[in-house]
Tab-separated table of C-alpha atoms and ligand atoms in Angstrom:
chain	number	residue	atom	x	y	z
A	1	UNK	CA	-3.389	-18.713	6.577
A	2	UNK	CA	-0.178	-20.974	7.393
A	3	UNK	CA	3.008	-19.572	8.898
A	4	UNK	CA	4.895	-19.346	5.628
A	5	UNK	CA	2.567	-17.489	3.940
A	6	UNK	CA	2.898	-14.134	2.890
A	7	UNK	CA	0.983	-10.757	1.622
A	8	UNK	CA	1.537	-9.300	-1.279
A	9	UNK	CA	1.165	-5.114	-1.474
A	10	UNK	CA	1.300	-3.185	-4.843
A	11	UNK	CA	2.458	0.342	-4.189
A	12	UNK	CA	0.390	2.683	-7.119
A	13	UNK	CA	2.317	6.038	-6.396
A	14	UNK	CA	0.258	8.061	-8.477
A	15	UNK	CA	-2.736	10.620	-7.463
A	16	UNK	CA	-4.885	13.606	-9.251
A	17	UNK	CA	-3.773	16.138	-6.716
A	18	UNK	CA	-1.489	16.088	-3.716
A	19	UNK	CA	-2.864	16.699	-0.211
A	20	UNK	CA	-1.573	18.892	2.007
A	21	UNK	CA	-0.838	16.695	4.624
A	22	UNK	CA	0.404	13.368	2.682
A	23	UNK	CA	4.027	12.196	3.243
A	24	UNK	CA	3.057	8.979	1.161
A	25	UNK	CA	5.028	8.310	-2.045
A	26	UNK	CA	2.884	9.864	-4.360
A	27	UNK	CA	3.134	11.828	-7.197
A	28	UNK	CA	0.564	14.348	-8.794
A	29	UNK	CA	0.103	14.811	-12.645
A	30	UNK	CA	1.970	11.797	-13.488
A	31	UNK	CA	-0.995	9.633	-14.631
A	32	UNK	CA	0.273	9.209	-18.199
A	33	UNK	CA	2.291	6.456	-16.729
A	34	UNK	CA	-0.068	4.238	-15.345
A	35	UNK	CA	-0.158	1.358	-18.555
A	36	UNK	CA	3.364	1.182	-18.304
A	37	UNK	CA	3.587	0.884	-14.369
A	38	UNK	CA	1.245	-2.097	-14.684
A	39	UNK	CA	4.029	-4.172	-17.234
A	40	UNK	CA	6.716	-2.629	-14.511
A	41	UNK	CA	4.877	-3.987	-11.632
A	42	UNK	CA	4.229	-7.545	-13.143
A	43	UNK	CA	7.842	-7.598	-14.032
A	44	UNK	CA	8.930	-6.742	-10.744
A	45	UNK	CA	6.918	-9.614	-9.413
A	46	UNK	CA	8.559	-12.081	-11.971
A	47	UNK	CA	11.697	-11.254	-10.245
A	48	UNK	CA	10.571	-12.770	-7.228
A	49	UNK	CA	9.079	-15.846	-8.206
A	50	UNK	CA	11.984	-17.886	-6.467
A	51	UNK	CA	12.362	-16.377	-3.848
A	52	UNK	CA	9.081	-16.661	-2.960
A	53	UNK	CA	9.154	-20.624	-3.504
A	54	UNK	CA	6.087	-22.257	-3.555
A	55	UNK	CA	4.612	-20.086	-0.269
A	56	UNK	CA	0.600	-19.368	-0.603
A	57	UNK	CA	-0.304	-15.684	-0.800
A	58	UNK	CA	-3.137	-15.051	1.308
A	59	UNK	CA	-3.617	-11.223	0.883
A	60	UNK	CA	-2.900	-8.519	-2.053
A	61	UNK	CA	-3.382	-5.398	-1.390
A	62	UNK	CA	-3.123	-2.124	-3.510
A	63	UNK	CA	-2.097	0.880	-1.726
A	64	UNK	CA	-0.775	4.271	-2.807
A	65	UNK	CA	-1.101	6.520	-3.620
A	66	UNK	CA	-4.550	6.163	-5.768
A	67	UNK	CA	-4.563	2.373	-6.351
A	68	UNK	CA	-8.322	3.664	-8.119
A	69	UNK	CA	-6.737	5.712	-10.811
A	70	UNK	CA	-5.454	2.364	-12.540
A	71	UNK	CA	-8.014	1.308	-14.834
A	72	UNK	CA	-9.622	-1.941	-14.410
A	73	UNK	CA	-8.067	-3.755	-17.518
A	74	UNK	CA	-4.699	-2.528	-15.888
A	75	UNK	CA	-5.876	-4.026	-12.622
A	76	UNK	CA	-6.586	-7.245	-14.694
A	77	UNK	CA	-3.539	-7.087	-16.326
A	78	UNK	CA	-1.644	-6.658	-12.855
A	79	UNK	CA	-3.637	-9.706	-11.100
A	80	UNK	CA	-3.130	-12.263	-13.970
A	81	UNK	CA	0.874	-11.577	-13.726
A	82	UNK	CA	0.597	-12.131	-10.001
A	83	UNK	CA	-1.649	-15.131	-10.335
A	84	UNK	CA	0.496	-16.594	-12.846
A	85	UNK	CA	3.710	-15.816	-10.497
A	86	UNK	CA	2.853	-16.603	-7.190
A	87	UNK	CA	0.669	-19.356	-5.582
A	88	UNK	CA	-2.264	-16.807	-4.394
A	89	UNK	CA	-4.661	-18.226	-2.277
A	90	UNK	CA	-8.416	-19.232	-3.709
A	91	UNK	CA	-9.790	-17.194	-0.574
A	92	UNK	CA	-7.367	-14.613	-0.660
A	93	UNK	CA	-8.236	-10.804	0.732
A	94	UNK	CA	-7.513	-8.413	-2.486
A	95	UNK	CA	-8.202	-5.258	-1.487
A	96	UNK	CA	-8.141	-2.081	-3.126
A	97	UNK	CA	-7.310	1.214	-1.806
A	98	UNK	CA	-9.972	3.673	-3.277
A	99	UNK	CA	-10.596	7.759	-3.751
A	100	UNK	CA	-14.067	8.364	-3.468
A	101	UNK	CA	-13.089	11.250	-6.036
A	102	UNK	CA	-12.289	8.747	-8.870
A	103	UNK	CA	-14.814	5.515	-8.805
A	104	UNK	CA	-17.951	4.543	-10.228
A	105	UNK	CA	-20.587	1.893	-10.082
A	106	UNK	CA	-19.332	0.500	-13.354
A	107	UNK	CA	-15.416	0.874	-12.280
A	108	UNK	CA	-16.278	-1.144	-8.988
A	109	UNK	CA	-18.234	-3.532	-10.704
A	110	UNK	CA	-15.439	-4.405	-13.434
A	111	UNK	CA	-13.002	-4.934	-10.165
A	112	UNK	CA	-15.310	-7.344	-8.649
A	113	UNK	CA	-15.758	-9.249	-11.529
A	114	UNK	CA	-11.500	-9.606	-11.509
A	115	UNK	CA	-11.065	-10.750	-7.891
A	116	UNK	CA	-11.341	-7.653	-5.712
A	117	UNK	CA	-13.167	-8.466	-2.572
A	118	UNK	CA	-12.399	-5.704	-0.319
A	119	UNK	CA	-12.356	-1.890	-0.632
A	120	UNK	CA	-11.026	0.780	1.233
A	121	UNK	CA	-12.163	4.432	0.487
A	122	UNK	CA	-10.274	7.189	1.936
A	123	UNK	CA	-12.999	9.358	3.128
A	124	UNK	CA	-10.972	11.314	5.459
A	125	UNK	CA	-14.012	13.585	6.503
A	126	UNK	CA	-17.856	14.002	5.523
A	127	UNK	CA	-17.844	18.057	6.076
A	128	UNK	CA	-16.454	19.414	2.882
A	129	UNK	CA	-14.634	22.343	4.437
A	130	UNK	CA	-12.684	19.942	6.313
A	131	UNK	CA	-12.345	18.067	3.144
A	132	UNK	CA	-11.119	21.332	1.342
A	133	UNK	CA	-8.561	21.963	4.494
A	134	UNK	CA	-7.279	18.496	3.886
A	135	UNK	CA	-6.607	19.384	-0.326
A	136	UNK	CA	-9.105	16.701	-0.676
A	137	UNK	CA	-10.196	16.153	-4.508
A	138	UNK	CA	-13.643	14.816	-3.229
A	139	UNK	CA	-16.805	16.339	-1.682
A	140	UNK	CA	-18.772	14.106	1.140
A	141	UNK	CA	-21.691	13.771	-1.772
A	142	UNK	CA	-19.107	12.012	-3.967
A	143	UNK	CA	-17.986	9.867	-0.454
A	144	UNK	CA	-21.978	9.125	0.195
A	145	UNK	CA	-22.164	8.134	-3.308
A	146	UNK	CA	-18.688	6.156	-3.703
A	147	UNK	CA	-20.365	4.151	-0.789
A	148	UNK	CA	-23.502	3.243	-2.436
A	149	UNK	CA	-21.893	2.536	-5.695
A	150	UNK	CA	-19.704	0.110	-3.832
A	151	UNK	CA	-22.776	-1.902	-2.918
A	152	UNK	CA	-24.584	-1.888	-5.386
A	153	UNK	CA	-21.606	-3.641	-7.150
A	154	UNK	CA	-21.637	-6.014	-4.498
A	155	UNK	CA	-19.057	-4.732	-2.413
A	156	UNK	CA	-19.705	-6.485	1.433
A	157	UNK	CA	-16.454	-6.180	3.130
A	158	UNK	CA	-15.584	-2.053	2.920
A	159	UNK	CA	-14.012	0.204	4.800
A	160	UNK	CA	-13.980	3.746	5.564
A	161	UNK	CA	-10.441	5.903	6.066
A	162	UNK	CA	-11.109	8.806	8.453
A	163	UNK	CA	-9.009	11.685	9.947
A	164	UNK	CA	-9.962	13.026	13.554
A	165	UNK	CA	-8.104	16.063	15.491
A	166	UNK	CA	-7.673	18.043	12.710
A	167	UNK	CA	-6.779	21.643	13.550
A	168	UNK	CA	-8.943	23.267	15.545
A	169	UNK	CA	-11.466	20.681	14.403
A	170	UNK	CA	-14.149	20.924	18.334
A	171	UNK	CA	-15.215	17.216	19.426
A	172	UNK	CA	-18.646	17.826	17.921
A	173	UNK	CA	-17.470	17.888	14.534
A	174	UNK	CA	-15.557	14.696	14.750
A	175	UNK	CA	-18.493	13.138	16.600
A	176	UNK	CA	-21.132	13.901	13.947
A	177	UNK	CA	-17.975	12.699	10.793
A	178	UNK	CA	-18.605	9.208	12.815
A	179	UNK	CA	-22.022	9.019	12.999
A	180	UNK	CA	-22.556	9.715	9.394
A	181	UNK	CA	-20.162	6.617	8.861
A	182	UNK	CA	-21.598	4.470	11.291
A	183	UNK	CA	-25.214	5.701	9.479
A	184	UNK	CA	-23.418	4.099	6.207
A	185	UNK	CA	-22.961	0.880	8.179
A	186	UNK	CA	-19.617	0.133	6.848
A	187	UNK	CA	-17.580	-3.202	7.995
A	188	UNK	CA	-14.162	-1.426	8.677
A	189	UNK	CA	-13.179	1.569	9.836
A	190	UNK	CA	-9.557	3.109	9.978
A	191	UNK	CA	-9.454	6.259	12.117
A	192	UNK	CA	-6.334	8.052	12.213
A	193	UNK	CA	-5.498	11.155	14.435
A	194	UNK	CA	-3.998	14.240	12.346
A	195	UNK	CA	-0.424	14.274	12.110
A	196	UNK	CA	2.009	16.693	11.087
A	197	UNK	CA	4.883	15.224	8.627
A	198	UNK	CA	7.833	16.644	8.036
A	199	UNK	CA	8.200	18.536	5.037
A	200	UNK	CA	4.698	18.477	3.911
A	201	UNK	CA	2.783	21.874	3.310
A	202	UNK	CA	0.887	21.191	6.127
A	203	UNK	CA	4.655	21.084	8.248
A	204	UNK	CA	5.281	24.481	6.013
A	205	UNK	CA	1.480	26.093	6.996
A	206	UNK	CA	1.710	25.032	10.854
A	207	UNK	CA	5.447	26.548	11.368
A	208	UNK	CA	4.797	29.591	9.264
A	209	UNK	CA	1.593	30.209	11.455
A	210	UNK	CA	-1.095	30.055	8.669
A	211	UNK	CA	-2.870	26.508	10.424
A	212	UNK	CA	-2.843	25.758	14.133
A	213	UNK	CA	-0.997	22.400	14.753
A	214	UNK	CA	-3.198	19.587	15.930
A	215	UNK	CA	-3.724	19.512	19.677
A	216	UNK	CA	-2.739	16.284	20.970
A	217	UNK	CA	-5.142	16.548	24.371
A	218	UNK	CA	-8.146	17.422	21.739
A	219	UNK	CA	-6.870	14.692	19.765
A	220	UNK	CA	-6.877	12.222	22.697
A	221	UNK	CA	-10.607	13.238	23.771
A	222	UNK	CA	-11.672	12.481	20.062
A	223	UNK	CA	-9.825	8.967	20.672
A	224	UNK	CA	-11.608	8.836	23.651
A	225	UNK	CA	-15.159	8.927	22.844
A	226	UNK	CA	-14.735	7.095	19.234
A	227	UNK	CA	-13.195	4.131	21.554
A	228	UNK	CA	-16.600	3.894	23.692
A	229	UNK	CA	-18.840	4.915	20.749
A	230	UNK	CA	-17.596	1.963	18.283
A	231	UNK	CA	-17.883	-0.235	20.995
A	232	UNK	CA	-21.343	0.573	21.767
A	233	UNK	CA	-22.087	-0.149	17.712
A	234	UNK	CA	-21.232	-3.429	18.252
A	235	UNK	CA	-17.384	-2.740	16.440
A	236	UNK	CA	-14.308	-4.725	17.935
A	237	UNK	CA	-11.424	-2.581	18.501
A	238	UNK	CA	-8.587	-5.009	17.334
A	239	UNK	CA	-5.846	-2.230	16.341
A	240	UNK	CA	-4.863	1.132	17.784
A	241	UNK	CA	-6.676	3.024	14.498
A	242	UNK	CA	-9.023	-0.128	13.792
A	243	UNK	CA	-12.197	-1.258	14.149
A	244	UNK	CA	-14.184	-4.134	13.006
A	245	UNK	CA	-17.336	-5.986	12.753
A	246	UNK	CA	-17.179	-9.572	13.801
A	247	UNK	CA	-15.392	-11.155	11.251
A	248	UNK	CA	-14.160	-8.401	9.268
A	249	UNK	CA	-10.592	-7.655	10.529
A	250	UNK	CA	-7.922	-6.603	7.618
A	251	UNK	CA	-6.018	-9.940	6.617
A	252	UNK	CA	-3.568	-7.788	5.135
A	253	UNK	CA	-2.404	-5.206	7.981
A	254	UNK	CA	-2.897	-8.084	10.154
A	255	UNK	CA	0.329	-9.727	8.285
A	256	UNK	CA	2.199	-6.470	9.531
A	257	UNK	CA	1.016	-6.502	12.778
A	258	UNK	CA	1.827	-9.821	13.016
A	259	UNK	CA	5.365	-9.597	12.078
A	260	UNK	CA	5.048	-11.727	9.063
A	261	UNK	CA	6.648	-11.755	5.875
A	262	UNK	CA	5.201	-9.895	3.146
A	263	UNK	CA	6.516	-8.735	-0.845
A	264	UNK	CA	6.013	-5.218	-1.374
A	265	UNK	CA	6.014	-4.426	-5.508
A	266	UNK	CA	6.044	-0.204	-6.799
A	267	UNK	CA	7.659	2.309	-6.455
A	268	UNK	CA	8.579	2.745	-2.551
A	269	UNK	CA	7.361	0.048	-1.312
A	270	UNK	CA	8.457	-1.922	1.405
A	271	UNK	CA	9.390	-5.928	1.971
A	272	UNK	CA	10.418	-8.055	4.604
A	273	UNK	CA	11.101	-12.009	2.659
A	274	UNK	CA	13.515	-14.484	3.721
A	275	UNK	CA	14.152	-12.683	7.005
A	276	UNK	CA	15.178	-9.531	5.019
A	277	UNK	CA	13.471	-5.786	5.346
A	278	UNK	CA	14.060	-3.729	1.871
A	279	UNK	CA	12.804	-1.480	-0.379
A	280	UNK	CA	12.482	-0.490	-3.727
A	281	UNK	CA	13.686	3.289	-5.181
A	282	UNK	CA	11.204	5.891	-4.495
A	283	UNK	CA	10.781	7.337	-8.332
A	284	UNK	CA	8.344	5.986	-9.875
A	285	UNK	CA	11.000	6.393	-13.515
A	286	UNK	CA	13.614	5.448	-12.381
A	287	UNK	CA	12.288	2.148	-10.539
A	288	UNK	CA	10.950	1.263	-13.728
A	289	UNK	CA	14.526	2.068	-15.652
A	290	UNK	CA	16.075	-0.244	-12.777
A	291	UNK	CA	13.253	-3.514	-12.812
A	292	UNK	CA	14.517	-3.369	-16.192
A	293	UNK	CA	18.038	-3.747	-15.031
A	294	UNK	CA	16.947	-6.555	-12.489
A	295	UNK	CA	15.441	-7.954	-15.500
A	296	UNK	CA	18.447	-8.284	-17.594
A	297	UNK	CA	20.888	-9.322	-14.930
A	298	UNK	CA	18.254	-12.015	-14.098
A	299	UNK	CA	18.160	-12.859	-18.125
A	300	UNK	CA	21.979	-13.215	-17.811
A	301	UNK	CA	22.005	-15.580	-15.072
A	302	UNK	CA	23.031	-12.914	-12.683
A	303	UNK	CA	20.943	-11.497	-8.921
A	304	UNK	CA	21.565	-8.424	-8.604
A	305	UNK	CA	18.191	-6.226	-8.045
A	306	UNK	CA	19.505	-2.996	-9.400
A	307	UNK	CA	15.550	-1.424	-8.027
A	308	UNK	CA	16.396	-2.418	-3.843
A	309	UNK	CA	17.522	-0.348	-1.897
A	310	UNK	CA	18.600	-0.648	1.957
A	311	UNK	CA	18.578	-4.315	2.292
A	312	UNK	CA	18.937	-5.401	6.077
A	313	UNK	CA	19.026	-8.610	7.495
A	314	UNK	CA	17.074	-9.046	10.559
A	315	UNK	CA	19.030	-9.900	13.460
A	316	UNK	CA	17.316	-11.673	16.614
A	317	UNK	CA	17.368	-8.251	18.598
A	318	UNK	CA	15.453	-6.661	15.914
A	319	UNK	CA	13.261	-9.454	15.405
A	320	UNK	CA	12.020	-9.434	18.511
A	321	UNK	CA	11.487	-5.552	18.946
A	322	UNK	CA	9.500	-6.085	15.466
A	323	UNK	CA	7.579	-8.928	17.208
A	324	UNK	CA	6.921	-7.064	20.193
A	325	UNK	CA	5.974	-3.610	18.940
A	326	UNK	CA	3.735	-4.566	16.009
A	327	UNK	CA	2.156	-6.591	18.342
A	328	UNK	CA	1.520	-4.411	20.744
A	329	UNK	CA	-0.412	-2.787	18.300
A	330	UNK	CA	-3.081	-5.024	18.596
A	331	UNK	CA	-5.579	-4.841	21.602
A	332	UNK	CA	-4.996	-8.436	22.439
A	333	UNK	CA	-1.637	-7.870	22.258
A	334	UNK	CA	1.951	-10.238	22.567
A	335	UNK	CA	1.062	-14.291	23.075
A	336	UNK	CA	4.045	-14.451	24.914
A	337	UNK	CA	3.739	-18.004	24.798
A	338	UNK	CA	3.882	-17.560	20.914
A	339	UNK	CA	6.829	-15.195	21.155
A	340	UNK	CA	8.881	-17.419	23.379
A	341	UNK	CA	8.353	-20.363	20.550
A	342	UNK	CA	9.266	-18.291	18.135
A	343	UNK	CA	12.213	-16.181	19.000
A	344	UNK	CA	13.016	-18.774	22.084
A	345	UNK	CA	13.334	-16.425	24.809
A	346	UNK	CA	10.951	-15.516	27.226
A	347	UNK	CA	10.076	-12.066	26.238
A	348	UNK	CA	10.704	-11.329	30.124
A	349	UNK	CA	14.564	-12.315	30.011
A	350	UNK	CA	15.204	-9.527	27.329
A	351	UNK	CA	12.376	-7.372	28.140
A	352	UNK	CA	11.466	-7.191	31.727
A	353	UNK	CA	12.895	-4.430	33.062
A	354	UNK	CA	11.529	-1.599	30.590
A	355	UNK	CA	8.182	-4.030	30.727
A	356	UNK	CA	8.167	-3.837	34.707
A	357	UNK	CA	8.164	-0.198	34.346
A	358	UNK	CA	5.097	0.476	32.032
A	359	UNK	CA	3.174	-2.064	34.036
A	360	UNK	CA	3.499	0.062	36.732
A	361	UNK	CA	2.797	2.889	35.013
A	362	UNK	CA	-0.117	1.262	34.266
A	363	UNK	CA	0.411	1.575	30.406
A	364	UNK	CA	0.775	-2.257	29.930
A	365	UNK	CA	-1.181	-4.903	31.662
A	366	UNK	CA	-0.651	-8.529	31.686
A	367	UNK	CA	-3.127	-11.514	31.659
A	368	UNK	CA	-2.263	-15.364	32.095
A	369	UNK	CA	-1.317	-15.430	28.194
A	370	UNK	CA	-0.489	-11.900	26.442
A	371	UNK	CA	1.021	-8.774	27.343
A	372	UNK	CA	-1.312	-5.922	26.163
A	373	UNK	CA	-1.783	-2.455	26.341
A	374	UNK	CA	-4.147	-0.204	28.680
A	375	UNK	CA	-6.343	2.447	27.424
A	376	UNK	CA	-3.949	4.968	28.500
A	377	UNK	CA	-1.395	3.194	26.604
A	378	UNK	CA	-2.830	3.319	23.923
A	379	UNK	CA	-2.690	7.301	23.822
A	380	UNK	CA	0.871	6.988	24.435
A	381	UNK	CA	1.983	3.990	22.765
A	382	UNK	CA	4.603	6.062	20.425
A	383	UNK	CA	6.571	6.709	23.425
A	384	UNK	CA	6.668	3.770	24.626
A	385	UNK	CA	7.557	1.651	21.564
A	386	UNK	CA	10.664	4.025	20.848
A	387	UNK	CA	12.027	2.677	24.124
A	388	UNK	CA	11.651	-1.412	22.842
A	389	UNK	CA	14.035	-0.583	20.198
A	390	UNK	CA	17.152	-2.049	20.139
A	391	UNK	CA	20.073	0.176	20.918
A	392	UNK	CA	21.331	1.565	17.383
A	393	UNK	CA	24.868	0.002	17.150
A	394	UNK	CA	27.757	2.503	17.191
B	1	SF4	S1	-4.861	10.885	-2.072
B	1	SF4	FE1	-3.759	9.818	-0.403
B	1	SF4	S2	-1.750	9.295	-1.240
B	1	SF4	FE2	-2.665	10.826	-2.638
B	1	SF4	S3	-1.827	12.768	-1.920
B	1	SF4	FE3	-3.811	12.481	-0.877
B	1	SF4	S4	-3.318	11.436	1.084
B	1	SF4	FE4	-1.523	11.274	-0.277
């Protein structure tokens, strides 16, 4: 990793069913479109070959949305435009983003042989009527089985996506979801509380009364014991929702966390390059009818990137906030040392009062270096980041 590298993310916004709970930017019953998305997202990535210089990628990641729905020889298709575009890294982290409802042994094995070194399986839950609650396509047979089939194609860095504090969903049941991972002995593990989006059927179900809303006290005991439990397996807790063996940590997320600069490609997906944030039109049609705009107007000498879509510079204020609340994120925490080289301020002169105040709270703790959260930050760390935000200007 060097300070001007980047990561790369491939947004796949397609999936075989959609979840009841998913605000992602995904899109059931459009899987017809897959061979085309792959040209679309290789010549989306064309576009960007200057602007992206010479920089080293260090991660790729394909997220969705069900990156596993792409066939392999799409997924080779894909990487050889991006290694032929950017400078990627010969260690690079590509990771994959898999359903355990749509990958085999043979699948897994074709994406090794292409590059893939990581893989991420959305689990979500082993107890099946949780899994059928969630509008899950799998079973926790075909999760057991996605795991196995992931090492025996030589899979050694995975991880395992799972949801606690589901609706009325008692401690136990969480409690014996983590033990059957932990029994798997995966490397990662991403454990996300239950939450209600707006405008999802779950948002629809919870105000009409059909499903109880998650509790957020439950929710909070759940965090509480998987905190002391992962620890006691021998898992660093280096994220709010992430866990890792020594060694392990996602090089990917870690770019986010990091405030670093990253090219997001797809339908959706996100960017921050040059000291600019944008994104790309949510349709997964019309972003293709619009690279091929970009396309042209590149062809004839022109920029414009008819597929972008709220472009923002990032001022200094914002910068910092970015800085600051991603990195609060982590359990380390802010270098402030770092964040005064980089931003040159002392994260005190803009910062101290609001920081004074949740240290004694006791929701942030200092030590002779970083600026961190405490456990019982952690819990409330939503509130508190909303209040590092620069004022919105008038
Ligand atoms: S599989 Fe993932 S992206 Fe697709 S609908 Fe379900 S939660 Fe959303």
């Amino acid at each position: 990793m060097t300070s001007d590298s980047i990561g790369l993310y491939l947004h796949i916004p397609f999936c075989t069913a959609k979840c009841g709970y998913c605000d992602f930017n995904s899109y059931a019953g459009h899987e017809h479109m897959i061979p085309s998305y792959a040209d679309t997202l290789t010549k989306d990535a064309a576009l960007w070959r200057e602007a992206v210089g010479g920089r080293s990628v260090d991660t790729v990641f394909f997220g969705g949305g069900t990156p596993s729905l792409n066939p392999v020889v799409e997924m080779e298709k894909i990487l050889t435009g991006l290694r032929s575009t950017f400078s990627i890294a010969p260690d690079a982290e590509i990771a994959l983003e898999a359903n355990p409802g749509s990958i085999s042994e043979e699948y897994l094995r074709g994406l090794r042989d292409i590059g893939f070194n990581r893989l991420s399986m959305g689990v979500q839950s082993f107890d099946d009527e949780e899994l059928v609650t969630l509008d899950r396509i799998h079973t926790a047979a075909d999760a057991r089985d996605a795991y196995a089939a992931a090492r025996a194609a030589g899979f050694d860095n995975v991880n395992l996506d799972l949801i606690y504090g589901l609706s009325e969903q008692p401690l136990e049941a969480w409690q014996r979801n983590l033990e059957t991972a932990l029994a798997l002995g995966p490397e990662h593990l991403s454990l996300y509380a239950l939450t209600v989006e707006d405008g999802t059927p779950l948002a629809r179900d919870v105000e009409r009364g059909r499903v109880k809303a998650p509790d957020p006290d439950v929710q909070a005991d759940h965090y509480e014991w998987t905190q002391d439990r992962l620890a006691r397996a021998g898992y660093e807790h280096y994220e709010i929702s992430n866990w890792a063996r020594p060694g392990y940590r996602c090089k990917h997320n870690l770019v986010y966390w990091q405030n670093r600069e990253y090219l997001g490609l797809g339908a959706g997906a996100h960017s921050f390059l040059n000291g600019v944030r944008f994104s790309t039109v949510l349709l997964p049609n019309r972003y293709a009818e619009l690279v091929d705009e970009s396309v042209a107007a590149q062809r004839n000498g022109g920029g414009a990137m008819s597929h972008v879509i709220g472009a923002e510079t990032v001022t200094p204020e914002l910068s910092m906030a970015d800085t600051l609340i991603l990195g609060l994120r982590l359990i380390d925490g802010v270098d402030v040392r770092e964040f005064a080289r980089r931003h040159g301020r002392d994260v005190d002169d803009v910062y101290g009062a609001v920081l004074g105040e949740f240290v004694g709270y006791a929701l942030l703790e200092r030590t002779p270096t970083h600026l961190r959260l405490t456990r019982r930050g952690r819990l409330l760390s939503n509130e508190l980041f909303q209040r590092l935000l620069p004022e919105p200007v008038a």
